[in-house]
mmCIF file of C-alpha atoms in Angstrom:
data_model
loop_
_atom_site.group_PDB
_atom_site.id
_atom_site.type_symbol
_atom_site.label_atom_id
_atom_site.label_comp_id
_atom_site.label_asym_id
_atom_site.label_seq_id
_atom_site.Cartn_x
_atom_site.Cartn_y
_atom_site.Cartn_z
ATOM 1 C CA UNK A 261 72.190 0.860 10.154
ATOM 2 C CA UNK A 262 73.813 -2.822 10.405
ATOM 3 C CA UNK A 263 73.790 -2.589 14.116
ATOM 4 C CA UNK A 264 69.915 -0.988 14.811
ATOM 5 C CA UNK A 265 71.940 1.968 16.141
ATOM 6 C CA UNK A 266 69.962 5.163 15.128
ATOM 7 C CA UNK A 267 72.414 7.552 16.276
ATOM 8 C CA UNK A 268 69.879 9.309 18.371
ATOM 9 C CA UNK A 269 69.816 7.492 21.686
ATOM 10 C CA UNK A 270 72.235 10.770 23.175
ATOM 11 C CA UNK A 271 69.626 13.046 22.129
ATOM 12 C CA UNK A 272 67.002 13.851 24.898
ATOM 13 C CA UNK A 273 63.479 12.797 24.678
ATOM 14 C CA UNK A 274 61.321 16.043 24.365
ATOM 15 C CA UNK A 275 59.771 15.513 28.102
ATOM 16 C CA UNK A 276 63.295 14.494 29.497
ATOM 17 C CA UNK A 277 64.135 17.875 27.999
ATOM 18 C CA UNK A 278 61.263 19.950 29.518
ATOM 19 C CA UNK A 279 61.912 18.376 32.717
ATOM 20 C CA UNK A 280 65.623 19.360 32.965
ATOM 21 C CA UNK A 281 64.705 23.100 32.080
ATOM 22 C CA UNK A 282 65.617 25.117 35.355
ATOM 23 C CA UNK A 283 62.883 27.561 36.117
ATOM 24 C CA UNK A 284 63.301 30.970 35.335
ATOM 25 C CA UNK A 285 63.547 33.625 37.692
ATOM 26 C CA UNK A 286 63.118 37.199 37.671
ATOM 27 C CA UNK A 287 63.804 39.398 41.059
ATOM 28 C CA UNK A 288 62.122 42.783 41.338
ATOM 29 C CA UNK A 289 62.799 44.398 44.652
ATOM 30 C CA UNK A 290 64.193 48.054 45.480
ATOM 31 C CA UNK A 291 66.636 46.866 47.959
ATOM 32 C CA UNK A 292 70.288 45.685 46.283
ATOM 33 C CA UNK A 293 70.630 43.236 49.601
ATOM 34 C CA UNK A 294 67.895 41.474 49.303
ATOM 35 C CA UNK A 295 68.016 40.703 45.398
ATOM 36 C CA UNK A 296 71.641 39.725 46.088
ATOM 37 C CA UNK A 297 70.787 37.235 48.850
ATOM 38 C CA UNK A 298 67.817 35.714 46.829
ATOM 39 C CA UNK A 299 70.430 35.644 43.687
ATOM 40 C CA UNK A 300 72.788 33.391 45.889
ATOM 41 C CA UNK A 301 69.950 31.238 47.720
ATOM 42 C CA UNK A 302 68.744 30.423 44.499
ATOM 43 C CA UNK A 303 71.832 29.533 42.770
ATOM 44 C CA UNK A 304 72.062 26.902 45.346
ATOM 45 C CA UNK A 305 69.294 25.170 43.610
ATOM 46 C CA UNK A 306 69.801 23.084 40.062
ATOM 47 C CA UNK A 307 66.449 23.635 38.980
ATOM 48 C CA UNK A 308 66.387 27.329 39.568
ATOM 49 C CA UNK A 309 68.000 29.800 37.158
ATOM 50 C CA UNK A 310 68.055 33.989 37.957
ATOM 51 C CA UNK A 311 67.442 35.747 34.561
ATOM 52 C CA UNK A 312 67.219 39.167 36.014
ATOM 53 C CA UNK A 313 66.395 41.618 38.451
ATOM 54 C CA UNK A 314 64.425 44.792 38.615
ATOM 55 C CA UNK A 315 65.197 47.691 41.502
ATOM 56 C CA UNK A 316 61.393 49.061 40.729
ATOM 57 C CA UNK A 317 58.508 48.395 38.563
ATOM 58 C CA UNK A 318 59.402 49.915 35.500
ATOM 59 C CA UNK A 319 62.386 48.185 35.195
ATOM 60 C CA UNK A 320 60.396 45.020 36.120
ATOM 61 C CA UNK A 321 58.232 45.698 33.019
ATOM 62 C CA UNK A 322 61.383 46.031 30.837
ATOM 63 C CA UNK A 323 63.130 43.275 31.915
ATOM 64 C CA UNK A 324 59.736 40.731 31.869
ATOM 65 C CA UNK A 325 59.626 41.390 28.262
ATOM 66 C CA UNK A 326 63.859 40.583 27.643
ATOM 67 C CA UNK A 327 63.790 37.607 29.625
ATOM 68 C CA UNK A 328 60.164 36.068 29.739
ATOM 69 C CA UNK A 329 60.933 34.343 33.076
ATOM 70 C CA UNK A 330 58.819 31.671 34.772
ATOM 71 C CA UNK A 331 58.353 33.209 37.843
ATOM 72 C CA UNK A 332 58.749 36.559 39.391
ATOM 73 C CA UNK A 333 59.704 37.368 42.925
ATOM 74 C CA UNK A 334 58.063 40.613 43.273
ATOM 75 C CA UNK A 335 58.556 43.157 45.582
ATOM 76 C CA UNK A 336 55.236 45.316 46.835
ATOM 77 C CA UNK A 337 56.788 48.319 47.726
ATOM 78 C CA UNK A 338 59.099 49.700 45.294
ATOM 79 C CA UNK A 339 59.766 53.200 43.770
ATOM 80 C CA UNK A 340 58.510 54.799 40.270
ATOM 81 C CA UNK A 341 55.426 51.845 40.212
ATOM 82 C CA UNK A 342 54.879 49.970 42.837
ATOM 83 C CA UNK A 343 54.246 45.928 43.055
ATOM 84 C CA UNK A 344 50.525 46.387 42.703
ATOM 85 C CA UNK A 345 50.899 48.541 39.782
ATOM 86 C CA UNK A 346 53.553 46.376 38.177
ATOM 87 C CA UNK A 347 51.251 43.271 38.675
ATOM 88 C CA UNK A 348 48.257 45.191 36.713
ATOM 89 C CA UNK A 349 50.528 46.395 34.151
ATOM 90 C CA UNK A 350 51.705 42.742 33.841
ATOM 91 C CA UNK A 351 48.167 41.537 32.601
ATOM 92 C CA UNK A 352 48.190 44.141 29.763
ATOM 93 C CA UNK A 353 51.572 42.576 28.586
ATOM 94 C CA UNK A 354 49.949 39.103 28.348
ATOM 95 C CA UNK A 355 52.899 37.744 30.245
ATOM 96 C CA UNK A 356 52.382 34.048 30.798
ATOM 97 C CA UNK A 357 54.605 33.775 33.338
ATOM 98 C CA UNK A 358 53.502 33.356 37.794
ATOM 99 C CA UNK A 359 54.004 36.024 40.046
ATOM 100 C CA UNK A 360 55.368 35.793 43.712
ATOM 101 C CA UNK A 361 54.736 38.420 46.000
ATOM 102 C CA UNK A 362 57.533 38.878 48.282
ATOM 103 C CA UNK A 363 56.987 41.464 51.320
ATOM 104 C CA UNK A 364 57.527 42.739 54.346
ATOM 105 C CA UNK A 365 54.095 44.282 54.587
ATOM 106 C CA UNK A 366 51.578 42.648 56.365
ATOM 107 C CA UNK A 367 48.604 44.679 54.789
ATOM 108 C CA UNK A 368 45.770 42.464 54.381
ATOM 109 C CA UNK A 369 44.284 44.826 51.847
ATOM 110 C CA UNK A 370 47.550 44.740 49.956
ATOM 111 C CA UNK A 371 47.174 40.794 50.056
ATOM 112 C CA UNK A 372 43.430 40.897 48.816
ATOM 113 C CA UNK A 373 44.665 43.176 45.824
ATOM 114 C CA UNK A 374 47.397 41.208 44.891
ATOM 115 C CA UNK A 375 45.463 38.288 44.487
ATOM 116 C CA UNK A 376 42.827 39.995 42.787
ATOM 117 C CA UNK A 377 45.372 41.379 40.180
ATOM 118 C CA UNK A 378 46.670 37.675 39.732
ATOM 119 C CA UNK A 379 49.355 36.874 41.814
ATOM 120 C CA UNK A 380 49.890 32.884 42.582
ATOM 121 C CA UNK A 381 51.486 33.468 45.644
ATOM 122 C CA UNK A 382 52.830 35.725 48.536
ATOM 123 C CA UNK A 383 55.421 35.240 50.942
ATOM 124 C CA UNK A 384 56.603 36.985 53.916
ATOM 125 C CA UNK A 385 60.128 38.076 53.750
ATOM 126 C CA UNK A 386 60.344 36.607 57.057
ATOM 127 C CA UNK A 387 59.893 33.114 56.018
ATOM 128 C CA UNK A 388 62.349 30.448 55.883
ATOM 129 C CA UNK A 389 64.637 30.578 52.858
ATOM 130 C CA UNK A 390 63.897 27.224 51.753
ATOM 131 C CA UNK A 391 59.894 27.993 51.815
ATOM 132 C CA UNK A 392 60.866 30.412 49.472
ATOM 133 C CA UNK A 393 62.710 28.102 47.035
ATOM 134 C CA UNK A 394 59.767 25.891 48.027
ATOM 135 C CA UNK A 395 56.899 28.655 46.788
ATOM 136 C CA UNK A 396 58.752 29.357 43.819
ATOM 137 C CA UNK A 397 58.475 25.290 42.419
ATOM 138 C CA UNK A 398 55.157 25.281 43.773
ATOM 139 C CA UNK A 399 53.736 28.391 41.534
ATOM 140 C CA UNK A 400 55.655 26.976 38.902
ATOM 141 C CA UNK A 401 54.041 23.546 39.153
ATOM 142 C CA UNK A 402 50.320 25.521 38.966
ATOM 143 C CA UNK A 403 49.544 25.587 42.647
ATOM 144 C CA UNK A 404 48.773 29.026 45.055
ATOM 145 C CA UNK A 405 51.327 29.248 47.430
ATOM 146 C CA UNK A 406 49.938 31.191 50.595
ATOM 147 C CA UNK A 407 51.640 30.456 54.112
ATOM 148 C CA UNK A 408 49.068 30.345 57.297
ATOM 149 C CA UNK A 409 49.531 34.087 58.248
ATOM 150 C CA UNK A 410 48.915 35.399 54.363
ATOM 151 C CA UNK A 411 45.838 32.803 53.945
ATOM 152 C CA UNK A 412 44.314 34.004 57.097
ATOM 153 C CA UNK A 413 44.616 37.597 55.919
ATOM 154 C CA UNK A 414 43.244 36.780 52.300
ATOM 155 C CA UNK A 415 40.210 34.482 53.661
#
């Protein structure tokens, strides 16, 4: 081209495109009000997108295969397949996304079991909303997320 313009400058570079891609989140909780609240919270964040929701563990496994989320917010106490059983099943699906257990439970044994089954974070439902958002970003980046309460329990 005479002016040295390749016509490609408007296309994003691969690393730019990757940085702009939102974190794809799947919410699994049997309470509609919790799922709805989380969807509304995450919709406020430009870098997060909810790609699906599930009301029990079996539905979660179906949705994971359909949507291939980056991060799953997983309640431990759900019908038809609880969170721990769902975590175990996810290992067999070769799902490469991260799992954050989002729970009202304070059962230390459940926390330890969830970590053994490969979850990347544990967030209590009484946690401040901004920390749930922060935990998603940190876990997606490859970090482990435990607040002080759950860290003490897991240790």
